[in-house]
Amino acid sequence: MANIFTSSIGKKLIMSVTGLFLIIFLLLHATINGLSLISADAFRAGCDFMALPIITVMVPVLAAGFIIHIIYALYLSWTNYRARGTNRYAVANKSQADNWAAKNMLVLGIVVLGILAFHLTHFWADMQLQQFKGVPHDQLADPYGLLLTTFGTWWVTVLYIVWFVALWMHLTHGFWSAFHTLGWNNNIWIGRLKVISYIVATIICLVFVAVAVVSCLKANAIIM
Protein backbone atom coordinates (compact mmCIF):
# COMPACT_ATOMS: atom_id res chain seq x y z
CA MET A 1 0.00 0.00 0.00
CA ALA A 2 2.83 2.38 0.87
CA ASN A 3 4.29 1.87 -2.64
CA ILE A 4 1.12 3.28 -4.18
CA PHE A 5 1.72 6.59 -2.45
CA THR A 6 5.49 6.73 -2.84
CA SER A 7 6.25 5.12 -6.21
CA SER A 8 6.61 7.30 -9.28
CA ILE A 9 3.62 5.67 -11.01
CA GLY A 10 1.51 5.85 -7.85
CA LYS A 11 2.18 9.56 -7.44
CA LYS A 12 1.19 10.26 -11.03
CA LEU A 13 -2.01 8.23 -10.65
CA ILE A 14 -2.95 10.12 -7.49
CA MET A 15 -2.34 13.45 -9.21
CA SER A 16 -4.44 12.34 -12.20
CA VAL A 17 -7.40 10.99 -10.23
CA THR A 18 -7.52 13.93 -7.80
CA GLY A 19 -7.14 16.32 -10.75
CA LEU A 20 -10.26 14.80 -12.30
CA PHE A 21 -12.01 15.31 -8.95
CA LEU A 22 -11.09 18.98 -9.26
CA ILE A 23 -12.58 19.19 -12.76
CA ILE A 24 -15.85 17.60 -11.60
CA PHE A 25 -15.96 20.03 -8.68
CA LEU A 26 -15.39 22.99 -11.02
CA LEU A 27 -18.05 21.82 -13.48
CA LEU A 28 -20.57 21.59 -10.65
CA HIS A 29 -19.51 24.97 -9.29
CA ALA A 30 -19.66 26.63 -12.72
CA THR A 31 -23.15 25.21 -13.35
CA ILE A 32 -24.50 26.64 -10.09
CA ASN A 33 -22.79 30.00 -10.61
CA GLY A 34 -24.04 30.16 -14.18
CA LEU A 35 -27.61 30.14 -12.91
CA SER A 36 -27.02 33.68 -11.65
CA LEU A 37 -26.89 34.77 -15.31
CA ILE A 38 -30.50 33.59 -15.65
CA SER A 39 -31.95 35.22 -12.55
CA ALA A 40 -31.40 35.77 -8.85
CA ASP A 41 -34.07 33.19 -8.04
CA ALA A 42 -32.43 30.57 -10.27
CA PHE A 43 -29.12 31.12 -8.50
CA ARG A 44 -30.73 30.87 -5.07
CA ALA A 45 -32.45 27.65 -6.18
CA GLY A 46 -29.07 26.28 -7.25
CA CYS A 47 -27.57 27.16 -3.88
CA ASP A 48 -30.52 25.45 -2.17
CA PHE A 49 -29.83 22.38 -4.31
CA MET A 50 -26.23 22.39 -3.07
CA ALA A 51 -27.61 22.21 0.47
CA LEU A 52 -29.38 18.89 -0.19
CA PRO A 53 -27.97 15.96 1.85
CA ILE A 54 -26.68 14.04 -1.17
CA ILE A 55 -24.80 17.10 -2.45
CA THR A 56 -23.63 18.02 1.02
CA VAL A 57 -21.95 14.61 1.20
CA MET A 58 -20.51 14.75 -2.32
CA VAL A 59 -18.96 18.21 -2.16
CA PRO A 60 -16.57 17.44 0.75
CA VAL A 61 -15.44 14.30 -1.12
CA LEU A 62 -14.65 16.34 -4.23
CA ALA A 63 -13.02 19.01 -2.11
CA ALA A 64 -10.89 16.35 -0.38
CA GLY A 65 -9.67 15.22 -3.79
CA PHE A 66 -8.81 18.85 -4.56
CA ILE A 67 -6.83 19.20 -1.31
CA ILE A 68 -4.94 15.94 -1.91
CA HIS A 69 -4.15 17.17 -5.43
CA ILE A 70 -2.64 20.37 -4.03
CA ILE A 71 -0.62 18.56 -1.36
CA TYR A 72 0.79 16.05 -3.85
CA ALA A 73 1.56 18.79 -6.38
CA LEU A 74 3.66 20.63 -3.81
CA TYR A 75 5.27 17.40 -2.65
CA LEU A 76 6.14 16.25 -6.17
CA SER A 77 7.51 19.66 -7.12
CA TRP A 78 9.72 19.67 -4.04
CA THR A 79 11.03 16.14 -4.58
CA ASN A 80 11.61 16.83 -8.29
CA TYR A 81 13.49 19.99 -7.39
CA ARG A 82 15.74 18.10 -5.03
CA ALA A 83 16.32 15.31 -7.54
CA ARG A 84 16.74 17.34 -10.72
CA GLY A 85 17.55 20.89 -9.64
CA THR A 86 15.99 23.37 -12.02
CA ASN A 87 14.78 20.65 -14.41
CA ARG A 88 11.53 20.25 -12.49
CA TYR A 89 9.21 19.25 -15.28
CA ALA A 90 11.19 16.58 -17.08
CA VAL A 91 8.95 14.30 -19.11
CA ALA A 92 9.54 11.25 -21.24
CA ASN A 93 8.42 13.05 -24.38
CA LYS A 94 9.71 16.60 -24.55
CA SER A 95 6.97 17.59 -26.99
CA GLN A 96 4.47 17.19 -24.16
CA ALA A 97 6.08 20.11 -22.34
CA ASP A 98 6.42 22.50 -25.26
CA ASN A 99 3.89 25.03 -24.01
CA TRP A 100 4.04 27.51 -21.18
CA ALA A 101 1.29 25.93 -19.10
CA ALA A 102 2.97 22.52 -19.08
CA LYS A 103 6.25 24.04 -17.95
CA ASN A 104 4.71 26.20 -15.26
CA MET A 105 2.03 24.03 -13.67
CA LEU A 106 3.40 24.73 -10.18
CA VAL A 107 3.36 28.50 -10.74
CA LEU A 108 -0.19 28.33 -12.05
CA GLY A 109 -1.17 26.07 -9.16
CA ILE A 110 0.22 28.56 -6.63
CA VAL A 111 -1.74 31.42 -8.24
CA VAL A 112 -4.92 29.31 -8.23
CA LEU A 113 -4.34 28.27 -4.61
CA GLY A 114 -3.52 31.80 -3.42
CA ILE A 115 -6.65 33.40 -4.85
CA LEU A 116 -8.68 30.36 -3.75
CA ALA A 117 -7.91 31.31 -0.13
CA PHE A 118 -9.16 34.82 -0.93
CA HIS A 119 -12.28 33.33 -2.52
CA LEU A 120 -13.08 31.17 0.51
CA THR A 121 -13.21 34.24 2.75
CA HIS A 122 -15.89 35.74 0.48
CA PHE A 123 -18.27 32.85 -0.05
CA TRP A 124 -17.47 29.63 1.78
CA ALA A 125 -16.96 31.37 5.13
CA ASP A 126 -20.30 33.16 4.86
CA MET A 127 -22.34 30.26 3.47
CA GLN A 128 -21.16 26.63 3.70
CA LEU A 129 -19.16 27.18 6.88
CA GLN A 130 -22.20 28.71 8.54
CA GLN A 131 -24.28 25.68 7.48
CA PHE A 132 -21.71 23.36 9.04
CA LYS A 133 -22.00 25.41 12.23
CA GLY A 134 -25.74 24.76 12.32
CA VAL A 135 -26.93 28.25 11.44
CA PRO A 136 -30.60 28.03 10.29
CA HIS A 137 -31.08 28.28 6.53
CA ASP A 138 -33.18 31.44 6.77
CA GLN A 139 -30.38 33.18 8.67
CA LEU A 140 -27.67 32.50 6.12
CA ALA A 141 -26.36 35.27 3.89
CA ASP A 142 -28.32 35.80 0.67
CA PRO A 143 -26.12 34.13 -1.99
CA TYR A 144 -27.11 36.51 -4.79
CA GLY A 145 -26.58 39.56 -2.60
CA LEU A 146 -23.20 38.14 -1.59
CA LEU A 147 -22.32 37.72 -5.27
CA LEU A 148 -23.10 41.36 -6.05
CA THR A 149 -21.31 42.62 -2.95
CA THR A 150 -18.15 40.68 -3.77
CA PHE A 151 -17.93 41.63 -7.43
CA GLY A 152 -19.18 45.16 -6.84
CA THR A 153 -15.57 46.22 -6.23
CA TRP A 154 -13.77 46.47 -9.58
CA TRP A 155 -10.34 45.34 -8.41
CA VAL A 156 -11.83 42.23 -6.82
CA THR A 157 -13.42 41.40 -10.17
CA VAL A 158 -10.07 41.91 -11.93
CA LEU A 159 -8.34 39.68 -9.38
CA TYR A 160 -10.90 36.95 -9.93
CA ILE A 161 -10.46 37.18 -13.71
CA VAL A 162 -6.69 36.72 -13.27
CA TRP A 163 -7.56 33.64 -11.19
CA PHE A 164 -9.85 32.28 -13.90
CA VAL A 165 -7.18 32.77 -16.59
CA ALA A 166 -4.60 30.91 -14.46
CA LEU A 167 -7.18 28.20 -13.85
CA TRP A 168 -7.85 27.91 -17.59
CA MET A 169 -4.17 27.47 -18.35
CA HIS A 170 -3.82 24.91 -15.57
CA LEU A 171 -6.83 22.92 -16.79
CA THR A 172 -5.90 22.92 -20.48
CA HIS A 173 -2.79 20.93 -19.66
CA GLY A 174 -3.98 19.05 -16.57
CA PHE A 175 -7.12 17.56 -18.14
CA TRP A 176 -5.51 15.68 -21.01
CA SER A 177 -2.42 14.91 -18.94
CA ALA A 178 -4.58 13.12 -16.35
CA PHE A 179 -6.13 10.84 -18.97
CA HIS A 180 -2.71 10.33 -20.55
CA THR A 181 -1.41 9.03 -17.21
CA LEU A 182 -4.44 6.76 -16.82
CA GLY A 183 -3.64 5.03 -20.11
CA TRP A 184 -5.31 7.04 -22.88
CA ASN A 185 -1.93 7.83 -24.38
CA ASN A 186 -2.01 6.60 -27.97
CA ASN A 187 -1.45 9.05 -30.81
CA ILE A 188 -5.15 9.17 -31.75
CA TRP A 189 -6.53 9.87 -28.27
CA ILE A 190 -3.88 12.40 -27.26
CA GLY A 191 -5.01 14.76 -30.00
CA ARG A 192 -8.67 14.31 -29.12
CA LEU A 193 -8.08 14.76 -25.40
CA LYS A 194 -6.17 17.99 -25.97
CA VAL A 195 -9.11 19.39 -27.95
CA ILE A 196 -11.57 18.27 -25.26
CA SER A 197 -9.30 19.81 -22.62
CA TYR A 198 -9.49 23.22 -24.26
CA ILE A 199 -13.25 22.96 -24.72
CA VAL A 200 -13.94 21.94 -21.09
CA ALA A 201 -11.48 24.46 -19.62
CA THR A 202 -12.85 27.26 -21.78
CA ILE A 203 -16.48 26.54 -20.89
CA ILE A 204 -15.72 26.43 -17.16
CA CYS A 205 -13.68 29.61 -17.14
CA LEU A 206 -15.95 31.58 -19.49
CA VAL A 207 -18.89 30.89 -17.18
CA PHE A 208 -16.89 32.09 -14.17
CA VAL A 209 -15.71 35.23 -16.01
CA ALA A 210 -19.22 35.99 -17.26
CA VAL A 211 -20.64 35.68 -13.73
CA ALA A 212 -17.96 37.98 -12.33
CA VAL A 213 -18.32 40.65 -15.04
CA VAL A 214 -22.14 40.63 -15.10
CA SER A 215 -22.29 40.77 -11.29
CA CYS A 216 -19.86 43.70 -11.27
CA LEU A 217 -21.95 45.57 -13.84
CA LYS A 218 -25.19 44.88 -11.98
CA ALA A 219 -23.72 45.83 -8.61
CA ASN A 220 -22.63 49.19 -10.04
CA ALA A 221 -26.01 49.70 -11.78
CA ILE A 222 -24.40 49.71 -15.22
CA ILE A 223 -26.85 47.05 -16.34
CA MET A 224 -30.08 45.84 -14.75
PDB file of C-alpha atoms in Angstrom:
ATOM      1  CA  MET A   1       0.000   0.000   0.000  1.00  0.00           C
ATOM      2  CA  ALA A   2       2.830   2.380   0.869  1.00  0.00           C
ATOM      3  CA  ASN A   3       4.287   1.871  -2.636  1.00  0.00           C
ATOM      4  CA  ILE A   4       1.122   3.282  -4.178  1.00  0.00           C
ATOM      5  CA  PHE A   5       1.716   6.590  -2.453  1.00  0.00           C
ATOM      6  CA  THR A   6       5.490   6.733  -2.835  1.00  0.00           C
ATOM      7  CA  SER A   7       6.250   5.116  -6.211  1.00  0.00           C
ATOM      8  CA  SER A   8       6.606   7.300  -9.283  1.00  0.00           C
ATOM      9  CA  ILE A   9       3.616   5.665 -11.007  1.00  0.00           C
ATOM     10  CA  GLY A  10       1.512   5.850  -7.852  1.00  0.00           C
ATOM     11  CA  LYS A  11       2.182   9.563  -7.436  1.00  0.00           C
ATOM     12  CA  LYS A  12       1.189  10.259 -11.030  1.00  0.00           C
ATOM     13  CA  LEU A  13      -2.007   8.230 -10.649  1.00  0.00           C
ATOM     14  CA  ILE A  14      -2.953  10.120  -7.486  1.00  0.00           C
ATOM     15  CA  MET A  15      -2.337  13.454  -9.211  1.00  0.00           C
ATOM     16  CA  SER A  16      -4.435  12.339 -12.202  1.00  0.00           C
ATOM     17  CA  VAL A  17      -7.403  10.995 -10.229  1.00  0.00           C
ATOM     18  CA  THR A  18      -7.519  13.926  -7.804  1.00  0.00           C
ATOM     19  CA  GLY A  19      -7.135  16.317 -10.746  1.00  0.00           C
ATOM     20  CA  LEU A  20     -10.257  14.803 -12.303  1.00  0.00           C
ATOM     21  CA  PHE A  21     -12.014  15.305  -8.953  1.00  0.00           C
ATOM     22  CA  LEU A  22     -11.092  18.979  -9.260  1.00  0.00           C
ATOM     23  CA  ILE A  23     -12.577  19.189 -12.762  1.00  0.00           C
ATOM     24  CA  ILE A  24     -15.852  17.596 -11.599  1.00  0.00           C
ATOM     25  CA  PHE A  25     -15.961  20.033  -8.677  1.00  0.00           C
ATOM     26  CA  LEU A  26     -15.392  22.993 -11.024  1.00  0.00           C
ATOM     27  CA  LEU A  27     -18.049  21.822 -13.485  1.00  0.00           C
ATOM     28  CA  LEU A  28     -20.569  21.591 -10.649  1.00  0.00           C
ATOM     29  CA  HIS A  29     -19.515  24.975  -9.287  1.00  0.00           C
ATOM     30  CA  ALA A  30     -19.661  26.627 -12.717  1.00  0.00           C
ATOM     31  CA  THR A  31     -23.146  25.212 -13.350  1.00  0.00           C
ATOM     32  CA  ILE A  32     -24.497  26.643 -10.091  1.00  0.00           C
ATOM     33  CA  ASN A  33     -22.788  29.995 -10.606  1.00  0.00           C
ATOM     34  CA  GLY A  34     -24.042  30.164 -14.178  1.00  0.00           C
ATOM     35  CA  LEU A  35     -27.614  30.137 -12.906  1.00  0.00           C
ATOM     36  CA  SER A  36     -27.016  33.685 -11.653  1.00  0.00           C
ATOM     37  CA  LEU A  37     -26.885  34.766 -15.306  1.00  0.00           C
ATOM     38  CA  ILE A  38     -30.495  33.593 -15.653  1.00  0.00           C
ATOM     39  CA  SER A  39     -31.955  35.224 -12.546  1.00  0.00           C
ATOM     40  CA  ALA A  40     -31.403  35.768  -8.847  1.00  0.00           C
ATOM     41  CA  ASP A  41     -34.072  33.194  -8.036  1.00  0.00           C
ATOM     42  CA  ALA A  42     -32.425  30.573 -10.270  1.00  0.00           C
ATOM     43  CA  PHE A  43     -29.121  31.122  -8.501  1.00  0.00           C
ATOM     44  CA  ARG A  44     -30.731  30.870  -5.073  1.00  0.00           C
ATOM     45  CA  ALA A  45     -32.451  27.648  -6.176  1.00  0.00           C
ATOM     46  CA  GLY A  46     -29.066  26.285  -7.250  1.00  0.00           C
ATOM     47  CA  CYS A  47     -27.574  27.159  -3.879  1.00  0.00           C
ATOM     48  CA  ASP A  48     -30.519  25.455  -2.174  1.00  0.00           C
ATOM     49  CA  PHE A  49     -29.832  22.377  -4.307  1.00  0.00           C
ATOM     50  CA  MET A  50     -26.233  22.392  -3.069  1.00  0.00           C
ATOM     51  CA  ALA A  51     -27.606  22.213   0.471  1.00  0.00           C
ATOM     52  CA  LEU A  52     -29.382  18.889  -0.191  1.00  0.00           C
ATOM     53  CA  PRO A  53     -27.970  15.963   1.852  1.00  0.00           C
ATOM     54  CA  ILE A  54     -26.676  14.038  -1.174  1.00  0.00           C
ATOM     55  CA  ILE A  55     -24.805  17.095  -2.454  1.00  0.00           C
ATOM     56  CA  THR A  56     -23.627  18.020   1.024  1.00  0.00           C
ATOM     57  CA  VAL A  57     -21.950  14.611   1.202  1.00  0.00           C
ATOM     58  CA  MET A  58     -20.510  14.746  -2.322  1.00  0.00           C
ATOM     59  CA  VAL A  59     -18.956  18.209  -2.160  1.00  0.00           C
ATOM     60  CA  PRO A  60     -16.568  17.439   0.749  1.00  0.00           C
ATOM     61  CA  VAL A  61     -15.438  14.300  -1.118  1.00  0.00           C
ATOM     62  CA  LEU A  62     -14.654  16.339  -4.231  1.00  0.00           C
ATOM     63  CA  ALA A  63     -13.019  19.014  -2.107  1.00  0.00           C
ATOM     64  CA  ALA A  64     -10.890  16.353  -0.381  1.00  0.00           C
ATOM     65  CA  GLY A  65      -9.667  15.216  -3.793  1.00  0.00           C
ATOM     66  CA  PHE A  66      -8.809  18.845  -4.557  1.00  0.00           C
ATOM     67  CA  ILE A  67      -6.830  19.201  -1.308  1.00  0.00           C
ATOM     68  CA  ILE A  68      -4.935  15.941  -1.911  1.00  0.00           C
ATOM     69  CA  HIS A  69      -4.148  17.174  -5.428  1.00  0.00           C
ATOM     70  CA  ILE A  70      -2.636  20.373  -4.033  1.00  0.00           C
ATOM     71  CA  ILE A  71      -0.615  18.561  -1.365  1.00  0.00           C
ATOM     72  CA  TYR A  72       0.787  16.047  -3.850  1.00  0.00           C
ATOM     73  CA  ALA A  73       1.559  18.788  -6.380  1.00  0.00           C
ATOM     74  CA  LEU A  74       3.655  20.635  -3.813  1.00  0.00           C
ATOM     75  CA  TYR A  75       5.267  17.401  -2.652  1.00  0.00           C
ATOM     76  CA  LEU A  76       6.141  16.248  -6.174  1.00  0.00           C
ATOM     77  CA  SER A  77       7.507  19.656  -7.115  1.00  0.00           C
ATOM     78  CA  TRP A  78       9.724  19.668  -4.039  1.00  0.00           C
ATOM     79  CA  THR A  79      11.032  16.136  -4.584  1.00  0.00           C
ATOM     80  CA  ASN A  80      11.607  16.834  -8.291  1.00  0.00           C
ATOM     81  CA  TYR A  81      13.488  19.991  -7.391  1.00  0.00           C
ATOM     82  CA  ARG A  82      15.740  18.096  -5.025  1.00  0.00           C
ATOM     83  CA  ALA A  83      16.322  15.314  -7.542  1.00  0.00           C
ATOM     84  CA  ARG A  84      16.742  17.345 -10.718  1.00  0.00           C
ATOM     85  CA  GLY A  85      17.550  20.886  -9.640  1.00  0.00           C
ATOM     86  CA  THR A  86      15.990  23.367 -12.015  1.00  0.00           C
ATOM     87  CA  ASN A  87      14.778  20.647 -14.411  1.00  0.00           C
ATOM     88  CA  ARG A  88      11.533  20.250 -12.490  1.00  0.00           C
ATOM     89  CA  TYR A  89       9.207  19.252 -15.278  1.00  0.00           C
ATOM     90  CA  ALA A  90      11.187  16.585 -17.082  1.00  0.00           C
ATOM     91  CA  VAL A  91       8.948  14.299 -19.109  1.00  0.00           C
ATOM     92  CA  ALA A  92       9.545  11.248 -21.238  1.00  0.00           C
ATOM     93  CA  ASN A  93       8.419  13.048 -24.380  1.00  0.00           C
ATOM     94  CA  LYS A  94       9.711  16.604 -24.550  1.00  0.00           C
ATOM     95  CA  SER A  95       6.968  17.588 -26.993  1.00  0.00           C
ATOM     96  CA  GLN A  96       4.473  17.187 -24.161  1.00  0.00           C
ATOM     97  CA  ALA A  97       6.079  20.110 -22.342  1.00  0.00           C
ATOM     98  CA  ASP A  98       6.418  22.499 -25.261  1.00  0.00           C
ATOM     99  CA  ASN A  99       3.894  25.029 -24.008  1.00  0.00           C
ATOM    100  CA  TRP A 100       4.043  27.510 -21.179  1.00  0.00           C
ATOM    101  CA  ALA A 101       1.293  25.929 -19.101  1.00  0.00           C
ATOM    102  CA  ALA A 102       2.967  22.523 -19.081  1.00  0.00           C
ATOM    103  CA  LYS A 103       6.251  24.037 -17.952  1.00  0.00           C
ATOM    104  CA  ASN A 104       4.706  26.203 -15.260  1.00  0.00           C
ATOM    105  CA  MET A 105       2.031  24.027 -13.666  1.00  0.00           C
ATOM    106  CA  LEU A 106       3.402  24.729 -10.183  1.00  0.00           C
ATOM    107  CA  VAL A 107       3.361  28.498 -10.739  1.00  0.00           C
ATOM    108  CA  LEU A 108      -0.189  28.332 -12.053  1.00  0.00           C
ATOM    109  CA  GLY A 109      -1.172  26.074  -9.157  1.00  0.00           C
ATOM    110  CA  ILE A 110       0.215  28.555  -6.633  1.00  0.00           C
ATOM    111  CA  VAL A 111      -1.738  31.418  -8.244  1.00  0.00           C
ATOM    112  CA  VAL A 112      -4.918  29.313  -8.227  1.00  0.00           C
ATOM    113  CA  LEU A 113      -4.340  28.270  -4.608  1.00  0.00           C
ATOM    114  CA  GLY A 114      -3.520  31.797  -3.420  1.00  0.00           C
ATOM    115  CA  ILE A 115      -6.650  33.399  -4.847  1.00  0.00           C
ATOM    116  CA  LEU A 116      -8.677  30.363  -3.749  1.00  0.00           C
ATOM    117  CA  ALA A 117      -7.911  31.308  -0.132  1.00  0.00           C
ATOM    118  CA  PHE A 118      -9.158  34.820  -0.925  1.00  0.00           C
ATOM    119  CA  HIS A 119     -12.285  33.332  -2.525  1.00  0.00           C
ATOM    120  CA  LEU A 120     -13.083  31.171   0.514  1.00  0.00           C
ATOM    121  CA  THR A 121     -13.211  34.244   2.747  1.00  0.00           C
ATOM    122  CA  HIS A 122     -15.888  35.736   0.485  1.00  0.00           C
ATOM    123  CA  PHE A 123     -18.269  32.855  -0.054  1.00  0.00           C
ATOM    124  CA  TRP A 124     -17.470  29.632   1.779  1.00  0.00           C
ATOM    125  CA  ALA A 125     -16.955  31.369   5.131  1.00  0.00           C
ATOM    126  CA  ASP A 126     -20.303  33.158   4.863  1.00  0.00           C
ATOM    127  CA  MET A 127     -22.340  30.258   3.466  1.00  0.00           C
ATOM    128  CA  GLN A 128     -21.157  26.634   3.699  1.00  0.00           C
ATOM    129  CA  LEU A 129     -19.160  27.183   6.878  1.00  0.00           C
ATOM    130  CA  GLN A 130     -22.199  28.708   8.543  1.00  0.00           C
ATOM    131  CA  GLN A 131     -24.276  25.684   7.479  1.00  0.00           C
ATOM    132  CA  PHE A 132     -21.707  23.363   9.044  1.00  0.00           C
ATOM    133  CA  LYS A 133     -22.001  25.414  12.234  1.00  0.00           C
ATOM    134  CA  GLY A 134     -25.741  24.761  12.316  1.00  0.00           C
ATOM    135  CA  VAL A 135     -26.931  28.255  11.437  1.00  0.00           C
ATOM    136  CA  PRO A 136     -30.599  28.031  10.290  1.00  0.00           C
ATOM    137  CA  HIS A 137     -31.079  28.276   6.533  1.00  0.00           C
ATOM    138  CA  ASP A 138     -33.182  31.443   6.774  1.00  0.00           C
ATOM    139  CA  GLN A 139     -30.380  33.182   8.675  1.00  0.00           C
ATOM    140  CA  LEU A 140     -27.674  32.497   6.119  1.00  0.00           C
ATOM    141  CA  ALA A 141     -26.355  35.267   3.887  1.00  0.00           C
ATOM    142  CA  ASP A 142     -28.319  35.799   0.673  1.00  0.00           C
ATOM    143  CA  PRO A 143     -26.116  34.133  -1.993  1.00  0.00           C
ATOM    144  CA  TYR A 144     -27.111  36.508  -4.789  1.00  0.00           C
ATOM    145  CA  GLY A 145     -26.576  39.564  -2.605  1.00  0.00           C
ATOM    146  CA  LEU A 146     -23.198  38.142  -1.595  1.00  0.00           C
ATOM    147  CA  LEU A 147     -22.317  37.716  -5.269  1.00  0.00           C
ATOM    148  CA  LEU A 148     -23.096  41.364  -6.054  1.00  0.00           C
ATOM    149  CA  THR A 149     -21.315  42.619  -2.947  1.00  0.00           C
ATOM    150  CA  THR A 150     -18.149  40.683  -3.765  1.00  0.00           C
ATOM    151  CA  PHE A 151     -17.927  41.628  -7.430  1.00  0.00           C
ATOM    152  CA  GLY A 152     -19.180  45.158  -6.842  1.00  0.00           C
ATOM    153  CA  THR A 153     -15.573  46.218  -6.233  1.00  0.00           C
ATOM    154  CA  TRP A 154     -13.770  46.470  -9.583  1.00  0.00           C
ATOM    155  CA  TRP A 155     -10.338  45.343  -8.408  1.00  0.00           C
ATOM    156  CA  VAL A 156     -11.828  42.233  -6.819  1.00  0.00           C
ATOM    157  CA  THR A 157     -13.419  41.396 -10.172  1.00  0.00           C
ATOM    158  CA  VAL A 158     -10.070  41.906 -11.934  1.00  0.00           C
ATOM    159  CA  LEU A 159      -8.341  39.678  -9.378  1.00  0.00           C
ATOM    160  CA  TYR A 160     -10.895  36.945  -9.932  1.00  0.00           C
ATOM    161  CA  ILE A 161     -10.459  37.180 -13.708  1.00  0.00           C
ATOM    162  CA  VAL A 162      -6.694  36.724 -13.266  1.00  0.00           C
ATOM    163  CA  TRP A 163      -7.558  33.645 -11.195  1.00  0.00           C
ATOM    164  CA  PHE A 164      -9.846  32.278 -13.903  1.00  0.00           C
ATOM    165  CA  VAL A 165      -7.175  32.771 -16.590  1.00  0.00           C
ATOM    166  CA  ALA A 166      -4.605  30.914 -14.463  1.00  0.00           C
ATOM    167  CA  LEU A 167      -7.184  28.199 -13.854  1.00  0.00           C
ATOM    168  CA  TRP A 168      -7.851  27.912 -17.588  1.00  0.00           C
ATOM    169  CA  MET A 169      -4.171  27.469 -18.355  1.00  0.00           C
ATOM    170  CA  HIS A 170      -3.818  24.907 -15.567  1.00  0.00           C
ATOM    171  CA  LEU A 171      -6.831  22.921 -16.789  1.00  0.00           C
ATOM    172  CA  THR A 172      -5.904  22.919 -20.481  1.00  0.00           C
ATOM    173  CA  HIS A 173      -2.787  20.926 -19.664  1.00  0.00           C
ATOM    174  CA  GLY A 174      -3.976  19.054 -16.572  1.00  0.00           C
ATOM    175  CA  PHE A 175      -7.118  17.558 -18.137  1.00  0.00           C
ATOM    176  CA  TRP A 176      -5.512  15.680 -21.013  1.00  0.00           C
ATOM    177  CA  SER A 177      -2.425  14.907 -18.938  1.00  0.00           C
ATOM    178  CA  ALA A 178      -4.580  13.118 -16.355  1.00  0.00           C
ATOM    179  CA  PHE A 179      -6.130  10.843 -18.973  1.00  0.00           C
ATOM    180  CA  HIS A 180      -2.708  10.327 -20.546  1.00  0.00           C
ATOM    181  CA  THR A 181      -1.408   9.033 -17.213  1.00  0.00           C
ATOM    182  CA  LEU A 182      -4.441   6.758 -16.822  1.00  0.00           C
ATOM    183  CA  GLY A 183      -3.639   5.028 -20.106  1.00  0.00           C
ATOM    184  CA  TRP A 184      -5.310   7.036 -22.875  1.00  0.00           C
ATOM    185  CA  ASN A 185      -1.931   7.826 -24.376  1.00  0.00           C
ATOM    186  CA  ASN A 186      -2.008   6.598 -27.967  1.00  0.00           C
ATOM    187  CA  ASN A 187      -1.455   9.053 -30.809  1.00  0.00           C
ATOM    188  CA  ILE A 188      -5.149   9.169 -31.752  1.00  0.00           C
ATOM    189  CA  TRP A 189      -6.533   9.871 -28.274  1.00  0.00           C
ATOM    190  CA  ILE A 190      -3.883  12.405 -27.257  1.00  0.00           C
ATOM    191  CA  GLY A 191      -5.013  14.763 -30.002  1.00  0.00           C
ATOM    192  CA  ARG A 192      -8.672  14.308 -29.125  1.00  0.00           C
ATOM    193  CA  LEU A 193      -8.080  14.762 -25.401  1.00  0.00           C
ATOM    194  CA  LYS A 194      -6.174  17.991 -25.972  1.00  0.00           C
ATOM    195  CA  VAL A 195      -9.114  19.389 -27.955  1.00  0.00           C
ATOM    196  CA  ILE A 196     -11.572  18.267 -25.260  1.00  0.00           C
ATOM    197  CA  SER A 197      -9.300  19.811 -22.619  1.00  0.00           C
ATOM    198  CA  TYR A 198      -9.490  23.220 -24.264  1.00  0.00           C
ATOM    199  CA  ILE A 199     -13.254  22.965 -24.718  1.00  0.00           C
ATOM    200  CA  VAL A 200     -13.939  21.941 -21.090  1.00  0.00           C
ATOM    201  CA  ALA A 201     -11.482  24.455 -19.618  1.00  0.00           C
ATOM    202  CA  THR A 202     -12.849  27.265 -21.784  1.00  0.00           C
ATOM    203  CA  ILE A 203     -16.482  26.545 -20.893  1.00  0.00           C
ATOM    204  CA  ILE A 204     -15.717  26.431 -17.161  1.00  0.00           C
ATOM    205  CA  CYS A 205     -13.677  29.612 -17.143  1.00  0.00           C
ATOM    206  CA  LEU A 206     -15.952  31.578 -19.492  1.00  0.00           C
ATOM    207  CA  VAL A 207     -18.891  30.888 -17.175  1.00  0.00           C
ATOM    208  CA  PHE A 208     -16.888  32.091 -14.174  1.00  0.00           C
ATOM    209  CA  VAL A 209     -15.707  35.225 -16.012  1.00  0.00           C
ATOM    210  CA  ALA A 210     -19.223  35.989 -17.261  1.00  0.00           C
ATOM    211  CA  VAL A 211     -20.645  35.675 -13.734  1.00  0.00           C
ATOM    212  CA  ALA A 212     -17.958  37.982 -12.329  1.00  0.00           C
ATOM    213  CA  VAL A 213     -18.324  40.647 -15.036  1.00  0.00           C
ATOM    214  CA  VAL A 214     -22.142  40.630 -15.096  1.00  0.00           C
ATOM    215  CA  SER A 215     -22.291  40.767 -11.287  1.00  0.00           C
ATOM    216  CA  CYS A 216     -19.864  43.700 -11.274  1.00  0.00           C
ATOM    217  CA  LEU A 217     -21.951  45.573 -13.840  1.00  0.00           C
ATOM    218  CA  LYS A 218     -25.185  44.885 -11.977  1.00  0.00           C
ATOM    219  CA  ALA A 219     -23.720  45.833  -8.610  1.00  0.00           C
ATOM    220  CA  ASN A 220     -22.634  49.186 -10.036  1.00  0.00           C
ATOM    221  CA  ALA A 221     -26.013  49.705 -11.781  1.00  0.00           C
ATOM    222  CA  ILE A 222     -24.404  49.715 -15.224  1.00  0.00           C
ATOM    223  CA  ILE A 223     -26.848  47.045 -16.339  1.00  0.00           C
ATOM    224  CA  MET A 224     -30.075  45.841 -14.750  1.00  0.00           C
TER     225      MET A 224
END
